[in-house]
Coordinates of C-alpha atoms and ligand atoms in Angstrom, one line a residue:
M1 CA 4.3 -79.7 5.1
M2 CA 6.7 -77.0 4.0
S3 CA 10.3 -76.8 3.2
N4 CA 12.4 -73.7 3.6
Q5 CA 15.5 -73.2 1.6
H6 CA 17.9 -71.1 3.6
R7 CA 21.0 -69.3 2.4
D8 CA 23.2 -71.6 4.4
G9 CA 21.6 -75.0 3.4
V10 CA 18.4 -77.0 3.2
S11 CA 16.2 -77.2 6.2
I12 CA 13.0 -79.2 6.5
N13 CA 10.2 -78.0 8.6
L14 CA 7.5 -80.5 9.2
G15 CA 5.0 -77.7 9.6
F16 CA 3.4 -78.8 12.9
A17 CA 4.5 -75.9 14.9
Q18 CA 1.1 -75.3 16.3
D19 CA 0.0 -78.1 18.7
S20 CA -3.7 -77.6 18.1
D21 CA -3.2 -78.0 14.4
Y22 CA -1.0 -81.0 14.9
N23 CA -3.6 -83.3 16.6
S24 CA -6.2 -82.9 13.9
Y25 CA -3.7 -83.0 11.2
R26 CA -1.7 -86.0 12.2
G27 CA -4.2 -88.8 11.3
Q28 CA -4.8 -87.8 7.7
S29 CA -1.7 -86.0 6.6
W30 CA 1.4 -88.1 6.4
T31 CA 0.6 -89.5 3.0
R32 CA -0.5 -86.1 1.7
S33 CA 2.4 -84.4 3.3
W34 CA 4.8 -87.0 1.8
R35 CA 3.4 -86.3 -1.7
R36 CA 3.8 -82.6 -1.2
L37 CA 7.5 -82.9 -0.7
S38 CA 9.9 -82.2 -3.5
S39 CA 12.0 -85.1 -4.7
L40 CA 15.1 -83.6 -3.1
Q41 CA 13.4 -83.5 0.2
R42 CA 12.1 -87.1 -0.2
T43 CA 15.6 -88.3 -1.2
V44 CA 17.1 -86.6 1.9
I45 CA 14.6 -88.3 4.2
V46 CA 15.1 -91.7 2.6
L47 CA 18.8 -91.4 2.8
L48 CA 18.6 -90.5 6.4
I49 CA 16.4 -93.6 7.1
C50 CA 18.8 -95.8 5.2
M51 CA 21.7 -94.5 7.1
A52 CA 20.0 -95.1 10.3
A53 CA 19.2 -98.6 9.2
L54 CA 22.8 -99.3 8.3
C55 CA 24.0 -97.9 11.6
F56 CA 21.6 -100.2 13.3
I57 CA 22.9 -103.2 11.4
Y58 CA 26.5 -102.4 12.0
F59 CA 26.3 -101.5 15.6
H60 CA 23.5 -103.7 17.0
P61 CA 24.8 -106.5 19.3
T62 CA 23.2 -109.1 17.0
F63 CA 25.7 -108.4 14.4
Q64 CA 28.8 -107.9 16.6
S65 CA 31.5 -110.7 16.5
N66 CA 31.8 -110.7 20.3
S67 CA 28.1 -110.3 21.0
K68 CA 26.3 -112.4 23.6
K69 CA 24.0 -113.8 20.9
S70 CA 27.0 -115.2 19.1
T71 CA 28.0 -117.0 22.2
R72 CA 24.9 -119.2 21.8
M73 CA 26.7 -120.9 19.0
I74 CA 29.2 -122.1 21.4
P75 CA 28.7 -125.7 22.4
V76 CA 26.3 -126.0 25.3
N77 CA 28.8 -127.7 27.5
M78 CA 30.9 -124.6 27.5
P79 CA 30.3 -121.9 30.1
P80 CA 28.5 -119.1 28.3
D81 CA 31.0 -116.4 29.4
N82 CA 34.0 -118.4 28.2
P83 CA 36.0 -116.2 25.8
A84 CA 35.9 -117.4 22.2
D85 CA 39.7 -117.5 22.0
K86 CA 39.7 -120.4 24.4
L87 CA 37.8 -122.5 21.8
P88 CA 39.7 -124.7 19.4
Q89 CA 41.0 -122.7 16.4
E90 CA 38.9 -124.5 13.7
V91 CA 35.6 -123.9 15.6
V92 CA 36.4 -120.2 16.0
K93 CA 37.3 -119.9 12.3
E94 CA 34.0 -121.7 11.3
M95 CA 32.1 -119.3 13.6
E96 CA 33.8 -116.3 12.0
I97 CA 32.9 -117.4 8.5
E98 CA 29.3 -118.1 9.4
K99 CA 29.0 -114.6 11.0
K100 CA 30.5 -112.9 8.0
K101 CA 28.2 -114.6 5.7
K102 CA 25.2 -113.6 7.8
L103 CA 26.4 -110.1 7.9
E104 CA 26.8 -110.0 4.1
D105 CA 23.2 -111.5 3.7
L106 CA 21.8 -108.8 5.9
K107 CA 23.7 -106.0 4.1
E108 CA 22.5 -107.3 0.8
K109 CA 18.9 -107.3 2.1
A110 CA 19.3 -103.7 3.4
Q111 CA 20.7 -102.6 0.0
K112 CA 17.8 -104.2 -1.8
Q113 CA 15.3 -102.5 0.4
L114 CA 17.0 -99.2 -0.1
D115 CA 17.0 -99.6 -3.9
N116 CA 13.3 -100.5 -3.7
I117 CA 12.5 -97.3 -1.7
M118 CA 14.5 -95.2 -4.1
D119 CA 12.7 -96.7 -7.1
N120 CA 9.5 -96.0 -5.4
V121 CA 10.4 -92.4 -4.8
K122 CA 11.3 -91.9 -8.5
T123 CA 8.1 -93.5 -9.6
R124 CA 6.0 -91.4 -7.2
D125 CA 7.7 -88.3 -8.4
D126 CA 7.0 -89.1 -12.0
A127 CA 3.4 -89.9 -11.1
D128 CA 3.1 -86.6 -9.3
K129 CA 4.5 -84.8 -12.3
V130 CA 2.0 -86.4 -14.6
V131 CA -0.9 -85.4 -12.3
D132 CA 0.5 -81.9 -11.7
A133 CA 1.8 -81.2 -15.1
P134 CA -1.2 -79.4 -16.7
A135 CA -1.6 -77.2 -13.6
E136 CA 2.1 -76.4 -13.6
K137 CA 2.0 -75.6 -17.3
N138 CA -0.9 -73.3 -16.7
N139 CA 0.8 -71.6 -13.8
D140 CA 4.0 -71.3 -15.8
K141 CA 2.1 -69.7 -18.6
L142 CA 0.2 -67.3 -16.4
Q143 CA 3.5 -66.4 -14.7
E144 CA 5.2 -65.9 -18.0
E145 CA 2.3 -63.7 -19.2
K146 CA 2.5 -61.7 -16.0
E147 CA 6.2 -61.2 -16.3
Q148 CA 5.8 -60.0 -19.9
E149 CA 3.2 -57.5 -18.8
K150 CA 5.4 -56.3 -15.9
E151 CA 8.1 -53.8 -16.6
E152 CA 11.5 -55.0 -15.5
V153 CA 13.0 -53.0 -12.7
E154 CA 16.5 -53.8 -11.7
V155 CA 16.9 -53.9 -7.9
M156 CA 19.2 -51.1 -6.9
K157 CA 21.4 -51.3 -3.8
P158 CA 22.7 -48.4 -1.8
S159 CA 26.2 -47.3 -2.7
L160 CA 27.3 -46.4 0.9
E161 CA 30.5 -44.7 -0.1
Y162 CA 30.4 -42.0 2.5
D163 CA 31.1 -42.8 6.2
F164 CA 28.6 -40.5 7.9
F165 CA 29.6 -41.6 11.4
D166 CA 33.4 -41.3 10.9
P167 CA 34.6 -39.9 14.2
N168 CA 37.1 -37.8 12.3
R169 CA 34.4 -35.8 10.4
K170 CA 35.0 -32.1 11.0
H171 CA 32.3 -29.5 11.6
N172 CA 33.0 -25.8 11.5
A173 CA 31.6 -23.3 14.0
Q174 CA 28.4 -22.7 12.1
Q175 CA 27.7 -26.3 11.6
K176 CA 28.3 -26.9 15.3
A177 CA 25.7 -24.3 16.2
I178 CA 23.2 -25.8 13.7
I179 CA 23.8 -29.3 15.2
E180 CA 23.2 -27.8 18.6
A181 CA 19.9 -26.4 17.5
F182 CA 18.9 -29.8 16.1
K183 CA 19.9 -31.6 19.3
E184 CA 18.0 -29.2 21.5
C185 CA 14.8 -29.9 19.5
W186 CA 15.5 -33.6 19.4
S187 CA 16.0 -34.0 23.1
A188 CA 13.0 -31.9 24.0
Y189 CA 10.9 -34.0 21.5
K190 CA 12.4 -37.1 23.0
K191 CA 11.5 -36.1 26.5
Y192 CA 7.9 -34.9 25.9
A193 CA 6.7 -36.3 22.6
W194 CA 8.7 -39.4 21.6
G195 CA 6.9 -41.6 19.1
H196 CA 4.2 -38.9 18.4
D197 CA 4.0 -36.9 15.2
E198 CA 4.5 -33.4 16.4
F199 CA 5.9 -31.5 19.3
H200 CA 4.5 -28.4 20.9
P201 CA 7.4 -26.9 22.8
V202 CA 5.5 -24.2 24.7
S203 CA 2.9 -26.5 26.3
K204 CA 5.3 -29.4 26.1
R205 CA 2.6 -31.5 24.6
H206 CA 2.4 -33.6 21.4
S207 CA -0.2 -34.2 18.7
E208 CA -0.9 -36.8 15.9
W209 CA -1.3 -36.2 12.2
F210 CA -0.6 -39.6 10.7
G211 CA 0.2 -41.4 14.0
V212 CA 3.6 -42.7 12.8
G213 CA 6.1 -40.8 14.8
L214 CA 6.5 -38.2 12.0
T215 CA 9.2 -36.1 13.6
I216 CA 11.4 -39.1 14.0
V217 CA 10.9 -40.7 10.6
D218 CA 11.2 -37.3 8.8
N219 CA 14.6 -36.9 10.5
I220 CA 16.4 -40.2 10.4
D221 CA 18.4 -38.9 7.5
T222 CA 19.1 -35.6 9.3
T223 CA 20.7 -37.5 12.1
I224 CA 22.8 -39.5 9.6
I225 CA 23.8 -36.4 7.5
M226 CA 24.9 -34.5 10.6
G227 CA 26.8 -37.6 11.9
L228 CA 24.7 -37.9 15.1
E229 CA 25.2 -41.6 15.9
E230 CA 23.3 -41.6 19.2
E231 CA 20.2 -39.9 17.8
Y232 CA 20.4 -42.1 14.7
E233 CA 20.4 -45.2 16.9
E234 CA 17.3 -43.9 18.7
A235 CA 15.6 -43.2 15.4
R236 CA 16.6 -46.6 14.0
Q237 CA 15.3 -48.4 17.1
F238 CA 12.0 -46.6 16.7
A239 CA 11.8 -47.5 13.0
A240 CA 12.5 -51.1 13.7
N241 CA 10.4 -51.6 16.8
G242 CA 7.9 -48.8 17.2
L243 CA 6.9 -47.8 13.8
S244 CA 3.7 -49.3 12.4
F245 CA 1.5 -48.3 9.5
D246 CA -1.3 -50.6 10.5
K247 CA -3.4 -47.6 11.6
D248 CA -7.1 -46.9 11.2
K249 CA -6.2 -43.4 10.1
D250 CA -6.8 -41.3 7.0
V251 CA -3.5 -39.8 5.8
N252 CA -2.7 -37.3 3.0
L253 CA -0.9 -39.1 0.2
F254 CA 1.4 -36.3 -0.7
E255 CA 2.4 -35.3 2.9
I256 CA 3.1 -38.9 4.1
T257 CA 4.9 -39.7 0.8
I258 CA 7.3 -36.7 0.9
R259 CA 8.0 -36.9 4.6
V260 CA 7.7 -40.5 5.7
L261 CA 8.2 -42.6 2.5
G262 CA 10.9 -40.2 1.4
G263 CA 12.5 -40.2 4.9
L264 CA 12.6 -44.0 5.0
L265 CA 14.0 -44.4 1.5
S266 CA 16.7 -41.8 2.2
A267 CA 17.6 -43.5 5.4
Y268 CA 17.9 -46.8 3.5
H269 CA 20.1 -45.3 0.8
L270 CA 22.4 -43.7 3.4
T271 CA 22.8 -46.7 5.6
G272 CA 21.8 -49.8 3.6
D273 CA 19.7 -51.0 6.6
V274 CA 16.9 -53.1 5.2
V275 CA 14.6 -52.1 8.1
F276 CA 14.0 -48.8 6.3
K277 CA 13.3 -50.5 3.0
T278 CA 10.9 -53.0 4.5
K279 CA 9.0 -50.1 6.2
A280 CA 9.0 -48.1 3.0
K281 CA 7.5 -51.0 1.1
D282 CA 4.8 -51.5 3.6
L283 CA 3.9 -47.9 3.5
G284 CA 4.0 -47.8 -0.3
D285 CA 1.6 -50.7 -0.5
R286 CA -0.8 -49.0 1.8
L287 CA -0.8 -45.9 -0.3
L288 CA -1.5 -47.6 -3.6
P289 CA -5.3 -47.6 -3.2
C290 CA -5.3 -43.9 -3.7
F291 CA -4.7 -44.5 -7.4
N292 CA -7.9 -46.5 -7.9
S293 CA -9.8 -43.5 -9.1
P294 CA -11.6 -43.5 -12.5
S295 CA -9.0 -41.3 -14.0
R296 CA -6.0 -42.9 -12.1
V297 CA -5.2 -39.4 -10.8
P298 CA -4.9 -40.2 -7.1
Y299 CA -7.3 -39.3 -4.4
S300 CA -5.8 -37.0 -1.8
D301 CA -6.4 -39.2 1.2
V302 CA -6.3 -42.9 2.2
N303 CA -7.0 -44.9 5.3
L304 CA -3.7 -46.8 6.1
R305 CA -5.5 -49.9 7.4
T306 CA -8.6 -50.2 5.2
G307 CA -7.2 -48.7 2.0
N308 CA -10.3 -46.6 1.7
A309 CA -9.3 -43.7 -0.5
H310 CA -11.2 -40.4 -1.0
A311 CA -11.1 -36.8 -2.1
P312 CA -10.3 -34.2 0.6
R313 CA -13.0 -33.4 3.1
W314 CA -13.1 -29.8 1.9
G315 CA -14.0 -30.4 -1.8
P316 CA -13.9 -32.7 -4.8
D317 CA -10.4 -31.8 -6.1
S318 CA -6.9 -32.8 -5.3
S319 CA -4.1 -30.3 -5.3
T320 CA -2.1 -30.3 -8.5
S321 CA 1.2 -30.2 -6.7
E322 CA 0.2 -33.1 -4.5
V323 CA -0.6 -35.5 -7.3
T324 CA 2.6 -34.6 -9.1
T325 CA 5.0 -34.6 -6.1
I326 CA 5.0 -38.3 -5.3
Q327 CA 6.8 -39.5 -8.4
I328 CA 10.4 -39.4 -7.2
E329 CA 9.6 -41.4 -4.1
F330 CA 7.4 -44.0 -5.8
R331 CA 10.0 -44.4 -8.6
D332 CA 12.7 -44.9 -6.0
L333 CA 10.6 -47.5 -4.2
S334 CA 10.3 -49.4 -7.4
K335 CA 14.1 -49.2 -7.8
V336 CA 14.8 -50.6 -4.4
T337 CA 12.2 -53.3 -4.4
G338 CA 12.4 -54.3 -8.0
D339 CA 8.6 -54.0 -8.3
A340 CA 7.5 -51.7 -11.0
K341 CA 3.9 -51.2 -9.7
Y342 CA 4.8 -48.1 -7.7
K343 CA 6.5 -46.3 -10.5
E344 CA 3.8 -47.3 -13.0
A345 CA 1.1 -45.8 -10.8
V346 CA 2.8 -42.4 -10.6
D347 CA 4.0 -42.4 -14.2
E348 CA 0.4 -42.7 -15.3
V349 CA -0.5 -39.6 -13.2
Y350 CA 2.4 -37.6 -14.7
Q351 CA 1.5 -38.7 -18.2
H352 CA -2.1 -37.7 -17.6
V353 CA -1.2 -34.2 -16.3
H354 CA 1.3 -33.9 -19.2
D355 CA -1.5 -34.5 -21.7
E356 CA -3.8 -31.9 -20.1
P357 CA -4.0 -28.4 -21.7
K358 CA -1.9 -25.8 -19.9
K359 CA -1.1 -22.1 -20.1
D360 CA 2.4 -22.1 -21.6
G361 CA 3.4 -25.0 -19.3
L362 CA 1.7 -23.5 -16.2
V363 CA -1.0 -25.5 -14.4
P364 CA -4.0 -24.5 -12.3
I365 CA -3.7 -25.6 -8.7
F366 CA -6.6 -28.1 -8.6
I367 CA -7.3 -31.3 -10.4
N368 CA -10.3 -33.6 -10.1
A369 CA -9.5 -37.3 -9.4
Q370 CA -12.8 -38.5 -10.8
S371 CA -12.5 -36.8 -14.2
G372 CA -8.8 -36.3 -14.2
K373 CA -9.3 -32.7 -15.4
L374 CA -7.3 -29.7 -14.3
R375 CA -9.7 -27.0 -13.0
N376 CA -9.5 -24.5 -15.8
S377 CA -10.6 -21.6 -13.8
G378 CA -8.2 -22.4 -11.0
T379 CA -5.5 -20.1 -9.8
I380 CA -2.0 -20.5 -11.3
S381 CA 0.7 -20.3 -8.7
V382 CA 4.2 -21.4 -8.0
G383 CA 3.2 -21.2 -4.3
A384 CA 0.8 -23.4 -2.3
R385 CA -0.7 -26.3 -4.3
G386 CA 1.3 -25.6 -7.4
D387 CA 5.0 -25.3 -6.2
S388 CA 6.5 -28.7 -6.3
Y389 CA 4.8 -29.6 -9.6
Y390 CA 7.5 -27.5 -11.2
E391 CA 10.2 -28.7 -8.8
Y392 CA 9.5 -32.4 -9.7
L393 CA 9.6 -31.8 -13.4
L394 CA 13.3 -30.8 -13.1
K395 CA 14.1 -33.4 -10.4
Q396 CA 12.5 -36.3 -12.2
W397 CA 14.6 -35.5 -15.3
L398 CA 17.7 -35.6 -12.9
Q399 CA 16.6 -38.7 -11.0
T400 CA 16.3 -40.6 -14.3
G401 CA 19.8 -39.7 -15.3
K402 CA 18.6 -37.0 -17.7
T403 CA 17.2 -39.7 -20.0
E404 CA 13.6 -38.7 -19.9
M405 CA 13.4 -35.6 -21.9
K406 CA 9.6 -35.1 -21.4
Y407 CA 10.3 -33.9 -17.8
K408 CA 13.0 -31.4 -19.0
D409 CA 10.8 -30.2 -21.8
D410 CA 7.8 -29.6 -19.5
Y411 CA 10.1 -27.9 -17.0
V412 CA 11.7 -25.5 -19.5
Q413 CA 8.3 -24.7 -21.0
A414 CA 7.0 -23.9 -17.5
V415 CA 9.9 -21.6 -16.7
E416 CA 9.2 -19.8 -20.0
G417 CA 5.6 -19.6 -18.9
M418 CA 6.6 -18.1 -15.5
K419 CA 8.8 -15.5 -17.2
T420 CA 5.9 -14.5 -19.5
H421 CA 3.0 -14.5 -17.0
L422 CA 4.3 -14.4 -13.5
V423 CA 7.7 -12.8 -13.1
R424 CA 7.6 -9.1 -12.2
K425 CA 9.7 -6.5 -10.5
S426 CA 8.4 -4.5 -7.5
E427 CA 8.6 -0.9 -6.6
P428 CA 10.7 1.0 -5.6
S429 CA 13.6 -1.5 -5.3
K430 CA 12.9 -3.6 -8.4
L431 CA 12.8 -6.9 -6.5
T432 CA 12.2 -9.8 -8.8
Y433 CA 9.3 -11.9 -7.7
I434 CA 6.8 -14.5 -9.0
G435 CA 3.1 -13.6 -8.7
E436 CA -0.1 -15.5 -9.4
L437 CA -2.8 -15.7 -12.0
L438 CA -6.2 -15.6 -10.2
S439 CA -8.7 -17.7 -12.1
G440 CA -5.9 -18.5 -14.5
R441 CA -6.1 -14.9 -15.9
N442 CA -5.7 -12.0 -13.5
F443 CA -2.3 -11.2 -12.2
S444 CA -1.9 -10.8 -8.4
P445 CA 1.4 -9.6 -6.9
K446 CA 1.2 -12.1 -4.1
M447 CA 4.0 -14.5 -3.4
D448 CA 4.0 -17.2 -0.8
H449 CA 7.3 -17.9 1.1
L450 CA 6.8 -21.4 -0.5
V451 CA 7.8 -19.9 -3.9
C452 CA 11.3 -19.3 -2.6
F453 CA 12.3 -22.9 -3.4
M454 CA 12.3 -21.9 -7.1
G455 CA 15.6 -19.9 -6.9
G456 CA 17.4 -23.1 -5.9
T457 CA 15.6 -25.2 -8.5
L458 CA 16.5 -22.8 -11.2
A459 CA 20.2 -22.9 -10.1
L460 CA 20.1 -26.7 -10.1
G461 CA 18.7 -26.7 -13.6
H462 CA 21.5 -24.4 -14.8
L463 CA 24.0 -26.7 -13.2
N464 CA 22.6 -29.4 -15.4
G465 CA 22.9 -27.5 -18.6
L466 CA 19.8 -25.3 -18.7
P467 CA 20.2 -21.7 -20.0
D468 CA 22.1 -18.9 -18.1
D469 CA 18.9 -16.9 -17.7
H470 CA 17.6 -19.7 -15.4
L471 CA 20.5 -19.0 -13.0
D472 CA 20.0 -15.3 -13.3
L473 CA 16.4 -15.6 -12.4
G474 CA 17.2 -18.0 -9.6
K475 CA 19.7 -15.5 -8.1
A476 CA 17.3 -12.6 -8.4
L477 CA 14.5 -14.5 -6.9
T478 CA 16.6 -15.7 -3.9
S479 CA 17.8 -12.2 -3.3
T480 CA 14.2 -11.1 -3.0
C481 CA 13.4 -14.0 -0.7
Y482 CA 16.3 -12.9 1.5
Q483 CA 14.8 -9.4 1.5
M484 CA 11.6 -10.9 2.8
Y485 CA 13.6 -11.8 6.0
A486 CA 15.9 -8.8 6.1
R487 CA 13.2 -6.2 5.9
M488 CA 11.1 -7.6 8.7
P489 CA 11.8 -6.3 12.3
T490 CA 12.4 -9.9 13.4
H491 CA 14.6 -10.6 10.4
L492 CA 12.2 -13.5 9.7
S493 CA 10.0 -13.8 6.6
P494 CA 6.2 -13.8 6.8
E495 CA 4.2 -16.6 5.2
I496 CA 2.9 -14.4 2.4
V497 CA 4.1 -11.1 0.9
Y498 CA 2.4 -8.7 -1.6
F499 CA 4.7 -6.7 -3.8
N500 CA 4.2 -3.1 -4.4
Q501 CA 3.6 -2.4 -8.1
A502 CA 2.8 1.3 -7.8
Q503 CA 5.6 3.7 -8.7
G504 CA 6.6 6.1 -5.9
A505 CA 5.5 3.7 -3.1
P506 CA 7.9 3.8 -0.2
E507 CA 8.3 0.0 0.5
D508 CA 8.3 -3.0 -1.8
L509 CA 6.8 -5.5 0.7
I510 CA 3.3 -5.5 2.0
V511 CA 2.4 -8.0 4.7
K512 CA -1.2 -8.5 5.7
P513 CA -1.8 -9.2 9.4
L514 CA -3.1 -12.7 8.7
D515 CA 0.0 -13.5 6.7
A516 CA 2.6 -12.3 9.2
H517 CA 3.3 -15.7 10.8
N518 CA 6.5 -17.8 10.2
L519 CA 6.3 -21.6 10.3
L520 CA 10.1 -22.1 10.3
R521 CA 9.9 -22.9 6.6
P522 CA 12.9 -24.0 4.6
E523 CA 12.5 -22.7 1.1
T524 CA 14.8 -19.7 1.3
V525 CA 17.7 -21.5 3.0
E526 CA 17.2 -24.4 0.6
S527 CA 17.8 -22.0 -2.3
L528 CA 20.8 -20.5 -0.5
F529 CA 22.3 -24.0 -0.2
Y530 CA 21.9 -24.7 -4.0
L531 CA 23.2 -21.2 -4.9
Y532 CA 26.2 -21.5 -2.6
R533 CA 27.0 -25.0 -3.9
I534 CA 26.8 -23.9 -7.5
T535 CA 28.3 -20.4 -7.4
K536 CA 30.5 -20.6 -4.2
N537 CA 29.5 -16.9 -3.6
E538 CA 30.0 -16.3 0.2
Q539 CA 27.1 -13.9 0.2
Y540 CA 24.7 -16.9 0.4
R541 CA 26.4 -18.2 3.5
E542 CA 26.2 -14.8 5.1
W543 CA 22.5 -14.6 4.4
G544 CA 22.0 -18.1 5.7
W545 CA 23.8 -17.3 8.9
K546 CA 21.7 -14.2 9.5
I547 CA 18.5 -16.1 9.0
F548 CA 19.7 -18.8 11.4
Q549 CA 20.6 -16.1 14.0
A550 CA 17.1 -14.6 13.6
F551 CA 15.5 -18.0 14.2
K552 CA 17.6 -18.4 17.2
K553 CA 16.7 -15.0 18.6
H554 CA 12.9 -15.1 18.0
A555 CA 11.8 -18.7 17.5
R556 CA 13.9 -20.5 20.2
I557 CA 12.6 -21.5 23.6
E558 CA 15.7 -22.4 25.7
G559 CA 15.9 -26.1 26.5
L560 CA 12.8 -26.9 24.4
G561 CA 14.0 -26.1 20.8
Y562 CA 12.1 -24.0 18.3
S563 CA 8.5 -23.0 17.6
S564 CA 6.8 -21.3 14.8
I565 CA 5.8 -17.7 15.5
N566 CA 2.7 -15.5 15.0
N567 CA 4.1 -12.1 13.9
V568 CA 7.4 -11.4 12.2
K569 CA 6.6 -7.7 12.3
N570 CA 6.7 -7.6 16.1
A571 CA 10.3 -8.1 17.3
G572 CA 9.3 -7.3 20.8
N573 CA 6.6 -9.9 20.9
P574 CA 6.5 -12.3 17.9
S575 CA 4.5 -14.7 20.1
F576 CA 4.9 -18.5 19.8
R577 CA 2.4 -20.6 17.9
D578 CA 3.6 -23.5 20.0
K579 CA 4.5 -25.9 17.2
L580 CA 7.8 -27.4 15.9
E581 CA 7.2 -28.4 12.3
S582 CA 9.0 -31.6 11.4
F583 CA 10.3 -29.8 8.3
F584 CA 12.3 -27.4 10.4
L585 CA 14.6 -30.2 11.3
A586 CA 14.3 -32.2 8.0
E587 CA 14.8 -29.2 5.8
T588 CA 15.6 -25.9 7.4
L589 CA 18.3 -27.1 9.7
K590 CA 19.5 -29.7 7.2
Y591 CA 19.9 -27.2 4.4
L592 CA 21.6 -24.8 6.7
Y593 CA 24.0 -27.5 7.9
L594 CA 24.8 -28.4 4.2
L595 CA 25.1 -24.7 3.3
F596 CA 28.1 -24.5 5.6
S597 CA 29.6 -27.8 4.6
D598 CA 33.0 -27.6 2.8
D599 CA 33.0 -31.4 2.2
A600 CA 32.6 -31.9 -1.6
D601 CA 31.9 -35.6 -1.0
L602 CA 28.9 -35.0 1.2
L603 CA 25.8 -35.6 -1.0
P604 CA 27.1 -34.4 -4.4
L605 CA 24.4 -32.9 -6.6
D606 CA 25.3 -35.2 -9.5
E607 CA 24.7 -38.3 -7.4
Y608 CA 21.7 -37.3 -5.2
V609 CA 18.5 -35.5 -5.8
F610 CA 16.7 -34.0 -2.8
N611 CA 13.0 -34.7 -2.6
T612 CA 10.7 -31.8 -1.8
E613 CA 11.1 -32.5 1.9
G614 CA 14.9 -32.5 1.8
H615 CA 15.5 -36.2 1.7
P616 CA 18.4 -37.1 -0.6
L617 CA 17.7 -40.0 -3.0
P618 CA 20.1 -41.4 -5.6
I619 CA 20.2 -40.3 -9.2
Y620 CA 19.9 -43.3 -11.4
K621 CA 21.3 -43.9 -14.9
S622 CA 17.9 -44.4 -16.4
V623 CA 14.2 -44.4 -15.7
Ligands
DMJ1 C1 7.5 -29.1 3.3 O1 6.7 -30.2 3.7 C2 8.0 -29.3 1.9 O2 9.0 -28.5 1.6 C3 6.8 -29.0 0.9 O3 7.3 -29.1 -0.4 C4 6.3 -27.7 1.2 N1 5.9 -27.5 2.5 C5 6.8 -27.9 3.5 C6 7.8 -26.8 3.9 O4 7.4 -25.5 3.8

């Protein structure tokens, strides 16, 4: 027998909802069930019984003055249906007195019975307490100990100050064009791929990666930020009714965290809708087994249903950026649920990496989950597998209200390390770029487009009080990233560029055939967004607009949205790769939309920190 305390009162559920259970349960359970009730519940039941008994007494014909029974007291020679008022006055009075007396007797008896029952309830309660006391004490003690062990996390609620769906929100011409691009992708995805992870706009097919409707969940916040109420409602419906993480599927911890967990948390903060929080918690719980490695550095993959976690299929190591780019999301999950376990898991990983030896703050791109060791001979890169390690150092410092100096210190040290070991200028134009250290030692003038996030991150650091040369480097690097677009025949950047170091060479950028593709990546427009917000220099908007135009010209399929392309060097035939990456909508178009926003109240940088997938999450006042 269970009792449920609801917000609007006390309700008692007798717990026999299932008929099959009921039959077998009925014979033996009333006494046990009664004993399991709290004294409040028992009192309520007893009072109800007593009230029913009193009602019975008051209203039953036996006790009514004009009842048929009372007529039996009338002398037998009188017709039974003769009204009492026809009897002599003294007889009637006598009858009234006798009836009143009887009624009083009965009331007294009922009251005595009620008192007995109440005494009994109290005694039983006390008896229960005696029997249960040691167990309760033990439980209390255990609970107390658990609470002491557990770090306290205050449950944070969304602030909801901005009305994203205000019909009076204004969009300028550029924003309208970007919204149009988003809507074109969304409606094609809706038509051909709804509920599936990714859309292939040339073949009009879809594919699965995690099997969770990735393109939708990664973009709930995009629909909100752009004020697209209809698309938001569709996404919300999916999250509420179509989204399930109960999948026998191996997923990559980092990718699902930044895209799906980050997307859900952001949607929760922007709307306050608990559906998103509930889903985020479910996902977070399913990802936690990743951290059950001997070193507590997470395995890269986990099965969402079984919780079986393991290293990647291709080797024993996890990527350094992957294990260090989950902290913002897990910390936020702890904040919104009040449960410290998520934050504790990722804090341990950060602390572990923090304690590992580094090259002037720079980390190799592989780490072993068994031993917890960074692979010493590993390449050092701010591109693939290294990138967001540096991004999350700065952003964790910001997320924690600049209270946790270890993140800032690590970040500043890493930027110094970059300046010493990785930053160079190319020939002949002296473009500033960030190269790599192969095997942790040998410089390579290779830069992934992924590195282009760093310009915006450096600017964001400067906005938060870091030195001027951070902003200078951020500007110079972003200028180079723009050149990676501007100097290609399609005006779109390749995936990887090599910078010329030889004096007298005619061109700064070398693009190898296998690196000439463009996946619609966001890093350059992301940096343009930060730099515009921070410097208000119109040049950044001009560059952003040119990049958007180039995407429109070479990556758009009319009526079907956008696809990644194979060759940015061939403007005549860049050839479609037939894939719309979810980050094109979640980041590239979102950052472009924000780049052109004149609304100072829209996601201010001192209130929100964007995760590495472009999902805004609140900045807290402390850890
Ligand atoms: C996104 O998923 C994120 O920006 C991540 O940090 C890097 N890769 C893609 C975009 O390029």
